[in-house]
PDB file of C-alpha atoms in Angstrom:
ATOM      1  CA  ASP A   1     -18.926  11.897  26.425  1.00 96.00           C
ATOM      2  CA  ILE A   2     -15.874  14.273  27.132  1.00 98.00           C
ATOM      3  CA  VAL A   3     -17.351  17.982  25.934  1.00 98.00           C
ATOM      4  CA  MET A   4     -14.735  20.018  24.309  1.00 98.00           C
ATOM      5  CA  THR A   5     -14.859  23.894  24.810  1.00 98.00           C
ATOM      6  CA  GLN A   6     -13.590  26.264  22.817  1.00 98.00           C
ATOM      7  CA  THR A   7     -13.426  30.128  23.309  1.00 98.00           C
ATOM      8  CA  PRO A   8     -13.396  32.538  21.630  1.00 98.00           C
ATOM      9  CA  LEU A   9     -15.809  31.452  18.772  1.00 98.00           C
ATOM     10  CA  SER A  10     -15.061  34.337  16.592  1.00 98.00           C
ATOM     11  CA  LEU A  11     -11.542  35.905  16.402  1.00 98.00           C
ATOM     12  CA  PRO A  12     -10.746  39.005  14.670  1.00 97.00           C
ATOM     13  CA  VAL A  13      -6.724  39.762  14.534  1.00 98.00           C
ATOM     14  CA  ARG A  14      -4.899  42.311  12.626  1.00 97.00           C
ATOM     15  CA  PRO A  15      -1.978  40.837  10.639  1.00 97.00           C
ATOM     16  CA  GLY A  16       1.156  40.688  12.776  1.00 97.00           C
ATOM     17  CA  GLU A  17      -0.319  40.512  15.751  1.00 97.00           C
ATOM     18  CA  SER A  18      -0.788  37.142  18.200  1.00 98.00           C
ATOM     19  CA  ALA A  19      -4.059  35.085  18.725  1.00 98.00           C
ATOM     20  CA  SER A  20      -4.783  32.629  21.174  1.00 98.00           C
ATOM     21  CA  ILE A  21      -7.621  30.176  21.364  1.00 98.00           C
ATOM     22  CA  SER A  22      -8.711  28.287  24.384  1.00 98.00           C
ATOM     23  CA  CYS A  23      -9.918  24.856  24.551  1.00 98.00           C
ATOM     24  CA  ARG A  24     -10.937  23.055  27.670  1.00 98.00           C
ATOM     25  CA  SER A  25     -12.304  19.332  28.067  1.00 98.00           C
ATOM     26  CA  SER A  26     -14.567  18.216  30.674  1.00 98.00           C
ATOM     27  CA  GLN A  27     -12.179  15.851  31.877  1.00 98.00           C
ATOM     28  CA  SER A  28      -8.349  15.378  31.906  1.00 98.00           C
ATOM     29  CA  LEU A  29      -6.723  14.174  28.415  1.00 98.00           C
ATOM     30  CA  PHE A  30      -3.869  13.300  30.316  1.00 97.00           C
ATOM     31  CA  LYS A  31      -2.955   9.566  30.291  1.00 95.00           C
ATOM     32  CA  ARG A  32      -0.194   8.189  32.706  1.00 95.00           C
ATOM     33  CA  ASP A  33       0.492   5.259  31.285  1.00 94.00           C
ATOM     34  CA  ASP A  34       2.347   6.857  28.472  1.00 92.00           C
ATOM     35  CA  ALA A  35       2.225  10.509  29.906  1.00 94.00           C
ATOM     36  CA  HIS A  36       0.759  11.956  26.790  1.00 96.00           C
ATOM     37  CA  THR A  37      -2.331  14.546  26.750  1.00 97.00           C
ATOM     38  CA  TYR A  38      -4.526  13.543  24.118  1.00 97.00           C
ATOM     39  CA  VAL A  39      -5.493  16.643  22.383  1.00 98.00           C
ATOM     40  CA  ASP A  40      -4.911  17.622  18.795  1.00 98.00           C
ATOM     41  CA  TRP A  41      -5.358  21.212  16.977  1.00 98.00           C
ATOM     42  CA  TYR A  42      -6.791  21.453  13.467  1.00 98.00           C
ATOM     43  CA  VAL A  43      -7.513  24.081  10.860  1.00 98.00           C
ATOM     44  CA  GLN A  44      -9.939  24.301   8.263  1.00 98.00           C
ATOM     45  CA  LYS A  45      -9.454  26.946   5.720  1.00 98.00           C
ATOM     46  CA  PRO A  46     -12.359  28.350   3.815  1.00 96.00           C
ATOM     47  CA  GLY A  47     -13.598  25.616   1.177  1.00 95.00           C
ATOM     48  CA  GLN A  48     -10.894  23.017   2.464  1.00 97.00           C
ATOM     49  CA  SER A  49     -10.739  19.927   4.431  1.00 98.00           C
ATOM     50  CA  PRO A  50      -9.221  20.149   7.652  1.00 98.00           C
ATOM     51  CA  HIS A  51      -5.699  19.551   8.307  1.00 97.00           C
ATOM     52  CA  LEU A  52      -3.740  18.937  11.544  1.00 98.00           C
ATOM     53  CA  LEU A  53      -1.417  21.587  13.120  1.00 98.00           C
ATOM     54  CA  ILE A  54      -0.639  20.176  16.690  1.00 98.00           C
ATOM     55  CA  TYR A  55      -0.976  16.917  18.159  1.00 98.00           C
ATOM     56  CA  THR A  56      -0.722  15.524  21.718  1.00 97.00           C
ATOM     57  CA  LEU A  57      -0.861  19.010  23.433  1.00 97.00           C
ATOM     58  CA  SER A  58       2.096  20.535  21.851  1.00 97.00           C
ATOM     59  CA  SER A  59       3.855  19.049  18.967  1.00 97.00           C
ATOM     60  CA  ARG A  60       3.776  20.658  15.593  1.00 98.00           C
ATOM     61  CA  ALA A  61       2.868  18.651  12.639  1.00 97.00           C
ATOM     62  CA  SER A  62       5.103  18.406   9.707  1.00 95.00           C
ATOM     63  CA  GLY A  63       5.227  21.370   7.603  1.00 96.00           C
ATOM     64  CA  VAL A  64       3.696  23.598  10.280  1.00 97.00           C
ATOM     65  CA  PRO A  65       5.461  26.991  10.718  1.00 96.00           C
ATOM     66  CA  ASP A  66       6.690  27.671  13.939  1.00 96.00           C
ATOM     67  CA  ARG A  67       4.260  30.440  14.567  1.00 97.00           C
ATOM     68  CA  PHE A  68       1.776  27.895  15.680  1.00 98.00           C
ATOM     69  CA  SER A  69       2.271  26.625  19.159  1.00 98.00           C
ATOM     70  CA  GLY A  70       0.254  24.262  21.388  1.00 98.00           C
ATOM     71  CA  SER A  71       0.427  24.152  25.312  1.00 98.00           C
ATOM     72  CA  GLY A  72      -1.670  23.556  28.375  1.00 97.00           C
ATOM     73  CA  SER A  73      -2.163  20.398  30.509  1.00 95.00           C
ATOM     74  CA  GLY A  74      -4.621  18.262  32.134  1.00 95.00           C
ATOM     75  CA  ALA A  75      -8.145  19.704  30.755  1.00 97.00           C
ATOM     76  CA  THR A  76      -7.134  23.218  29.771  1.00 98.00           C
ATOM     77  CA  PHE A  77      -5.452  23.804  26.299  1.00 98.00           C
ATOM     78  CA  THR A  78      -4.263  26.957  24.300  1.00 98.00           C
ATOM     79  CA  LEU A  79      -3.300  27.184  20.667  1.00 98.00           C
ATOM     80  CA  LYS A  80      -1.144  30.579  20.164  1.00 98.00           C
ATOM     81  CA  ILE A  81      -0.421  32.005  16.577  1.00 98.00           C
ATOM     82  CA  SER A  82       2.194  34.393  16.613  1.00 97.00           C
ATOM     83  CA  ARG A  83       2.398  36.960  13.997  1.00 97.00           C
ATOM     84  CA  VAL A  84      -0.827  36.239  12.113  1.00 98.00           C
ATOM     85  CA  GLN A  85      -1.003  36.094   8.426  1.00 97.00           C
ATOM     86  CA  ALA A  86      -3.693  36.428   6.289  1.00 96.00           C
ATOM     87  CA  GLU A  87      -3.283  33.025   5.012  1.00 96.00           C
ATOM     88  CA  ASP A  88      -4.246  31.844   8.556  1.00 97.00           C
ATOM     89  CA  VAL A  89      -7.865  32.787   8.309  1.00 98.00           C
ATOM     90  CA  GLY A  90      -9.929  29.910   8.952  1.00 98.00           C
ATOM     91  CA  THR A  91     -11.668  27.670  11.889  1.00 98.00           C
ATOM     92  CA  TYR A  92      -9.736  25.973  14.300  1.00 98.00           C
ATOM     93  CA  TYR A  93     -10.842  23.094  16.320  1.00 98.00           C
ATOM     94  CA  CYS A  94      -9.324  21.137  19.081  1.00 98.00           C
ATOM     95  CA  MET A  95     -10.081  17.760  19.295  1.00 98.00           C
ATOM     96  CA  GLN A  96      -9.583  14.774  21.947  1.00 98.00           C
ATOM     97  CA  HIS A  97      -8.946  11.371  21.346  1.00 97.00           C
ATOM     98  CA  ALA A  98      -8.248  10.234  24.669  1.00 96.00           C
ATOM     99  CA  GLU A  99     -11.335   8.070  24.957  1.00 96.00           C
ATOM    100  CA  PHE A 100     -14.508   7.093  22.791  1.00 96.00           C
ATOM    101  CA  PRO A 101     -15.893   8.944  21.374  1.00 97.00           C
ATOM    102  CA  PHE A 102     -13.418  11.039  20.285  1.00 98.00           C
ATOM    103  CA  THR A 103     -14.673  14.643  20.308  1.00 98.00           C
ATOM    104  CA  PHE A 104     -14.221  18.008  18.691  1.00 98.00           C
ATOM    105  CA  GLY A 105     -14.705  21.769  20.212  1.00 98.00           C
ATOM    106  CA  GLN A 106     -17.036  23.814  18.243  1.00 98.00           C
ATOM    107  CA  GLY A 107     -14.562  25.707  16.370  1.00 98.00           C
ATOM    108  CA  THR A 108     -12.973  29.238  16.382  1.00 98.00           C
ATOM    109  CA  ARG A 109     -13.254  31.279  13.566  1.00 98.00           C
ATOM    110  CA  LEU A 110     -10.174  33.534  12.807  1.00 98.00           C
ATOM    111  CA  GLU A 111     -10.461  36.702  10.720  1.00 97.00           C
ATOM    112  CA  ILE A 112      -8.280  39.274   9.531  1.00 96.00           C
ATOM    113  CA  LYS A 113      -9.432  42.582  10.807  1.00 93.00           C
TER     114      LYS A 113
ATOM    115  CA  GLU B  25       2.242  11.891  -2.884  1.00 96.00           C
ATOM    116  CA  GLU B  26      -0.071  10.449  -0.062  1.00 96.00           C
ATOM    117  CA  ASN B  27      -3.883  11.037  -0.774  1.00 97.00           C
ATOM    118  CA  LEU B  28      -6.969  10.293   0.186  1.00 98.00           C
ATOM    119  CA  ALA B  29     -10.373  10.394  -2.047  1.00 98.00           C
ATOM    120  CA  GLU B  30     -13.935   9.672  -0.832  1.00 98.00           C
ATOM    121  CA  THR B  31     -16.581   8.846  -3.355  1.00 98.00           C
ATOM    122  CA  GLY B  32     -20.005   7.365  -2.921  1.00 97.00           C
ATOM    123  CA  GLY B  33     -21.981  10.418  -1.863  1.00 96.00           C
ATOM    124  CA  GLY B  34     -25.258  11.672  -3.251  1.00 97.00           C
ATOM    125  CA  PHE B  35     -28.929  11.988  -2.532  1.00 97.00           C
ATOM    126  CA  ILE B  36     -30.941   9.545  -0.840  1.00 97.00           C
ATOM    127  CA  GLN B  37     -34.299   9.567   0.907  1.00 97.00           C
ATOM    128  CA  PRO B  38     -34.752   8.644   4.852  1.00 98.00           C
ATOM    129  CA  GLY B  39     -34.543   5.131   5.612  1.00 98.00           C
ATOM    130  CA  GLY B  40     -32.203   4.626   2.632  1.00 98.00           C
ATOM    131  CA  SER B  41     -28.547   3.220   2.709  1.00 98.00           C
ATOM    132  CA  LEU B  42     -25.605   4.309   0.781  1.00 98.00           C
ATOM    133  CA  SER B  43     -21.797   3.185   0.811  1.00 98.00           C
ATOM    134  CA  LEU B  44     -18.770   5.470   0.887  1.00 98.00           C
ATOM    135  CA  SER B  45     -15.616   4.521  -0.407  1.00 98.00           C
ATOM    136  CA  CYS B  46     -12.172   6.157   0.503  1.00 98.00           C
ATOM    137  CA  ALA B  47      -9.159   5.239  -1.680  1.00 98.00           C
ATOM    138  CA  ALA B  48      -5.714   5.677  -0.479  1.00 98.00           C
ATOM    139  CA  THR B  49      -2.562   6.714  -2.884  1.00 97.00           C
ATOM    140  CA  ASP B  50       1.074   5.930  -1.835  1.00 97.00           C
ATOM    141  CA  PHE B  51       0.272   4.379   1.584  1.00 96.00           C
ATOM    142  CA  ILE B  52      -1.402   0.963   2.401  1.00 96.00           C
ATOM    143  CA  VAL B  53      -4.672   1.571   4.252  1.00 96.00           C
ATOM    144  CA  SER B  54      -4.474  -2.044   5.774  1.00 95.00           C
ATOM    145  CA  ALA B  55      -1.252  -1.035   7.903  1.00 95.00           C
ATOM    146  CA  HIS B  56      -2.966   1.965   9.347  1.00 96.00           C
ATOM    147  CA  SER B  57      -5.629   3.125  11.702  1.00 97.00           C
ATOM    148  CA  MET B  58      -8.479   4.990   9.582  1.00 98.00           C
ATOM    149  CA  THR B  59     -11.217   7.159  10.728  1.00 98.00           C
ATOM    150  CA  TRP B  60     -14.557   8.746   9.324  1.00 98.00           C
ATOM    151  CA  VAL B  61     -15.370  12.241  10.476  1.00 98.00           C
ATOM    152  CA  ARG B  62     -18.558  14.284   9.062  1.00 98.00           C
ATOM    153  CA  GLN B  63     -19.588  18.001   9.100  1.00 98.00           C
ATOM    154  CA  ALA B  64     -23.196  18.774   8.823  1.00 98.00           C
ATOM    155  CA  PRO B  65     -23.511  21.869   6.514  1.00 96.00           C
ATOM    156  CA  GLY B  66     -22.236  25.263   8.147  1.00 95.00           C
ATOM    157  CA  ARG B  67     -21.701  22.937  11.437  1.00 97.00           C
ATOM    158  CA  GLY B  68     -18.434  21.709  13.113  1.00 97.00           C
ATOM    159  CA  LEU B  69     -16.563  18.595  12.911  1.00 98.00           C
ATOM    160  CA  GLU B  70     -18.379  15.425  14.067  1.00 98.00           C
ATOM    161  CA  TRP B  71     -16.384  12.053  14.577  1.00 98.00           C
ATOM    162  CA  VAL B  72     -18.128   8.850  13.200  1.00 98.00           C
ATOM    163  CA  ALA B  73     -16.279   5.751  13.254  1.00 98.00           C
ATOM    164  CA  ILE B  74     -12.855   4.039  13.499  1.00 98.00           C
ATOM    165  CA  LEU B  75     -10.897   1.073  12.213  1.00 98.00           C
ATOM    166  CA  TYR B  76      -7.986   0.324  13.822  1.00 96.00           C
ATOM    167  CA  ASP B  77      -4.814  -1.687  12.032  1.00 94.00           C
ATOM    168  CA  GLY B  78      -5.555  -4.584  14.361  1.00 94.00           C
ATOM    169  CA  GLY B  79      -9.304  -4.380  13.114  1.00 95.00           C
ATOM    170  CA  ALA B  80     -10.981  -3.145  16.077  1.00 96.00           C
ATOM    171  CA  THR B  81     -13.693  -0.821  15.377  1.00 98.00           C
ATOM    172  CA  TYR B  82     -15.777   1.811  17.359  1.00 97.00           C
ATOM    173  CA  TYR B  83     -18.386   4.106  16.351  1.00 98.00           C
ATOM    174  CA  ALA B  84     -20.253   7.311  17.677  1.00 98.00           C
ATOM    175  CA  ASP B  85     -23.265   6.477  19.656  1.00 97.00           C
ATOM    176  CA  SER B  86     -25.266   8.362  16.676  1.00 97.00           C
ATOM    177  CA  VAL B  87     -24.374   6.035  14.321  1.00 98.00           C
ATOM    178  CA  LYS B  88     -23.903   2.660  16.195  1.00 98.00           C
ATOM    179  CA  GLY B  89     -26.003  -0.034  14.468  1.00 97.00           C
ATOM    180  CA  ARG B  90     -26.389   1.705  11.417  1.00 98.00           C
ATOM    181  CA  PHE B  91     -22.775   2.477  10.036  1.00 98.00           C
ATOM    182  CA  ALA B  92     -20.100  -0.030   9.319  1.00 98.00           C
ATOM    183  CA  ILE B  93     -16.600   0.834   8.845  1.00 98.00           C
ATOM    184  CA  SER B  94     -14.157  -1.381   6.727  1.00 98.00           C
ATOM    185  CA  ARG B  95     -11.417  -1.926   4.239  1.00 98.00           C
ATOM    186  CA  ASP B  96     -10.678  -3.913   1.536  1.00 97.00           C
ATOM    187  CA  LYS B  97      -6.700  -4.660   1.296  1.00 96.00           C
ATOM    188  CA  SER B  98      -6.743  -5.885  -2.338  1.00 96.00           C
ATOM    189  CA  LYS B  99      -8.325  -2.427  -3.253  1.00 97.00           C
ATOM    190  CA  ASN B 100      -6.405  -0.363  -0.598  1.00 97.00           C
ATOM    191  CA  THR B 101      -9.798   1.170   0.233  1.00 98.00           C
ATOM    192  CA  LEU B 102     -11.948   2.437   3.549  1.00 98.00           C
ATOM    193  CA  TYR B 103     -15.438   1.943   3.584  1.00 98.00           C
ATOM    194  CA  LEU B 104     -18.311   3.302   5.336  1.00 98.00           C
ATOM    195  CA  GLN B 105     -21.840   1.412   4.934  1.00 98.00           C
ATOM    196  CA  MET B 106     -24.530   3.789   5.768  1.00 98.00           C
ATOM    197  CA  ASN B 107     -27.996   2.205   6.445  1.00 98.00           C
ATOM    198  CA  ASP B 108     -31.382   3.519   7.795  1.00 98.00           C
ATOM    199  CA  LEU B 109     -30.025   7.101   6.872  1.00 98.00           C
ATOM    200  CA  ARG B 110     -31.748  10.109   8.618  1.00 98.00           C
ATOM    201  CA  ALA B 111     -32.000  13.420   7.864  1.00 98.00           C
ATOM    202  CA  GLU B 112     -29.625  14.270  10.670  1.00 98.00           C
ATOM    203  CA  ASP B 113     -27.030  12.107   8.679  1.00 98.00           C
ATOM    204  CA  THR B 114     -26.834  14.713   5.931  1.00 98.00           C
ATOM    205  CA  ALA B 115     -22.947  15.831   5.982  1.00 98.00           C
ATOM    206  CA  LEU B 116     -19.829  16.048   4.073  1.00 98.00           C
ATOM    207  CA  TYR B 117     -18.148  12.961   5.173  1.00 98.00           C
ATOM    208  CA  TYR B 118     -14.463  13.006   5.416  1.00 98.00           C
ATOM    209  CA  CYS B 119     -12.159  10.036   5.590  1.00 98.00           C
ATOM    210  CA  ALA B 120      -8.642  10.458   7.679  1.00 98.00           C
ATOM    211  CA  ARG B 121      -5.729   8.505   8.666  1.00 98.00           C
ATOM    212  CA  VAL B 122      -4.877   8.027  12.079  1.00 97.00           C
ATOM    213  CA  ASN B 123      -1.138   8.233  12.739  1.00 94.00           C
ATOM    214  CA  VAL B 124      -0.734   5.740  15.885  1.00 89.00           C
ATOM    215  CA  LYS B 125       2.977   6.404  15.805  1.00 89.00           C
ATOM    216  CA  LEU B 126       2.223   9.876  16.944  1.00 87.00           C
ATOM    217  CA  TYR B 127      -0.345   8.695  19.306  1.00 89.00           C
ATOM    218  CA  GLY B 128      -2.959   8.947  17.244  1.00 91.00           C
ATOM    219  CA  PRO B 129      -3.837  12.671  15.389  1.00 96.00           C
ATOM    220  CA  LEU B 130      -5.419  12.663  12.245  1.00 97.00           C
ATOM    221  CA  ASP B 131      -2.405  13.289   9.703  1.00 96.00           C
ATOM    222  CA  LEU B 132      -4.001  13.069   6.482  1.00 98.00           C
ATOM    223  CA  TRP B 133      -7.682  13.815   5.327  1.00 98.00           C
ATOM    224  CA  GLY B 134      -9.504  13.423   2.014  1.00 98.00           C
ATOM    225  CA  HIS B 135     -11.628  15.901   0.285  1.00 98.00           C
ATOM    226  CA  GLY B 136     -14.845  14.622   1.434  1.00 98.00           C
ATOM    227  CA  SER B 137     -17.960  13.183  -0.059  1.00 98.00           C
ATOM    228  CA  LEU B 138     -21.349  14.791   0.640  1.00 98.00           C
ATOM    229  CA  VAL B 139     -24.284  12.976   1.677  1.00 98.00           C
ATOM    230  CA  THR B 140     -27.785  14.698   1.598  1.00 98.00           C
ATOM    231  CA  VAL B 141     -30.509  12.638   2.755  1.00 98.00           C
ATOM    232  CA  SER B 142     -34.119  14.045   2.258  1.00 97.00           C
ATOM    233  CA  SER B 143     -37.420  13.139   1.299  1.00 94.00           C
TER     234      SER B 143
END
């Protein structure tokens, strides 16, 4: 199984500052046949279901502010949140769907200082 | 508005069976690939099973042979039949839509249905 490792697991951030979450996979998530990297980012706000932020490495889901961006390549990925706001509090997960079983990172809990 | 609503969770003894339903609103389940993801209390997300629009299914090793994912076109509903339940299956079960046009992210999630397996 592909192991997804997120760091840090806890991320205190002041409002207005930027935050970065790293995700590493145990093997490359890049597929040559379609030139896409099969990693997504999700956020689960307190008491809510997860929802999609970023798909295939760097594409923002519908309605997601441009403060959120995904980057990386191969097996190393980053979610960056610019100008963090109080509403960004929650747990952020990376997920790979390059091969079965799909696997998630452990989650990174973002809190406001 | 597109929506997913899970039902069928509850309290069940080890070895028992339970069936979860996921009713879709404003889109056709059989025209999409659909998946189940679970979250044990206080834990992270774990993928469980997927049903592609073409009918293929795949499962996590932890549930293979015990769980079955299916759909009913007439009811526009996705199902997860869970047999031989174990304490470690205790979790909030989410159904989610797989957007294959966007190369497979889970772009719509339900609110979840809680399954508790305990004696």
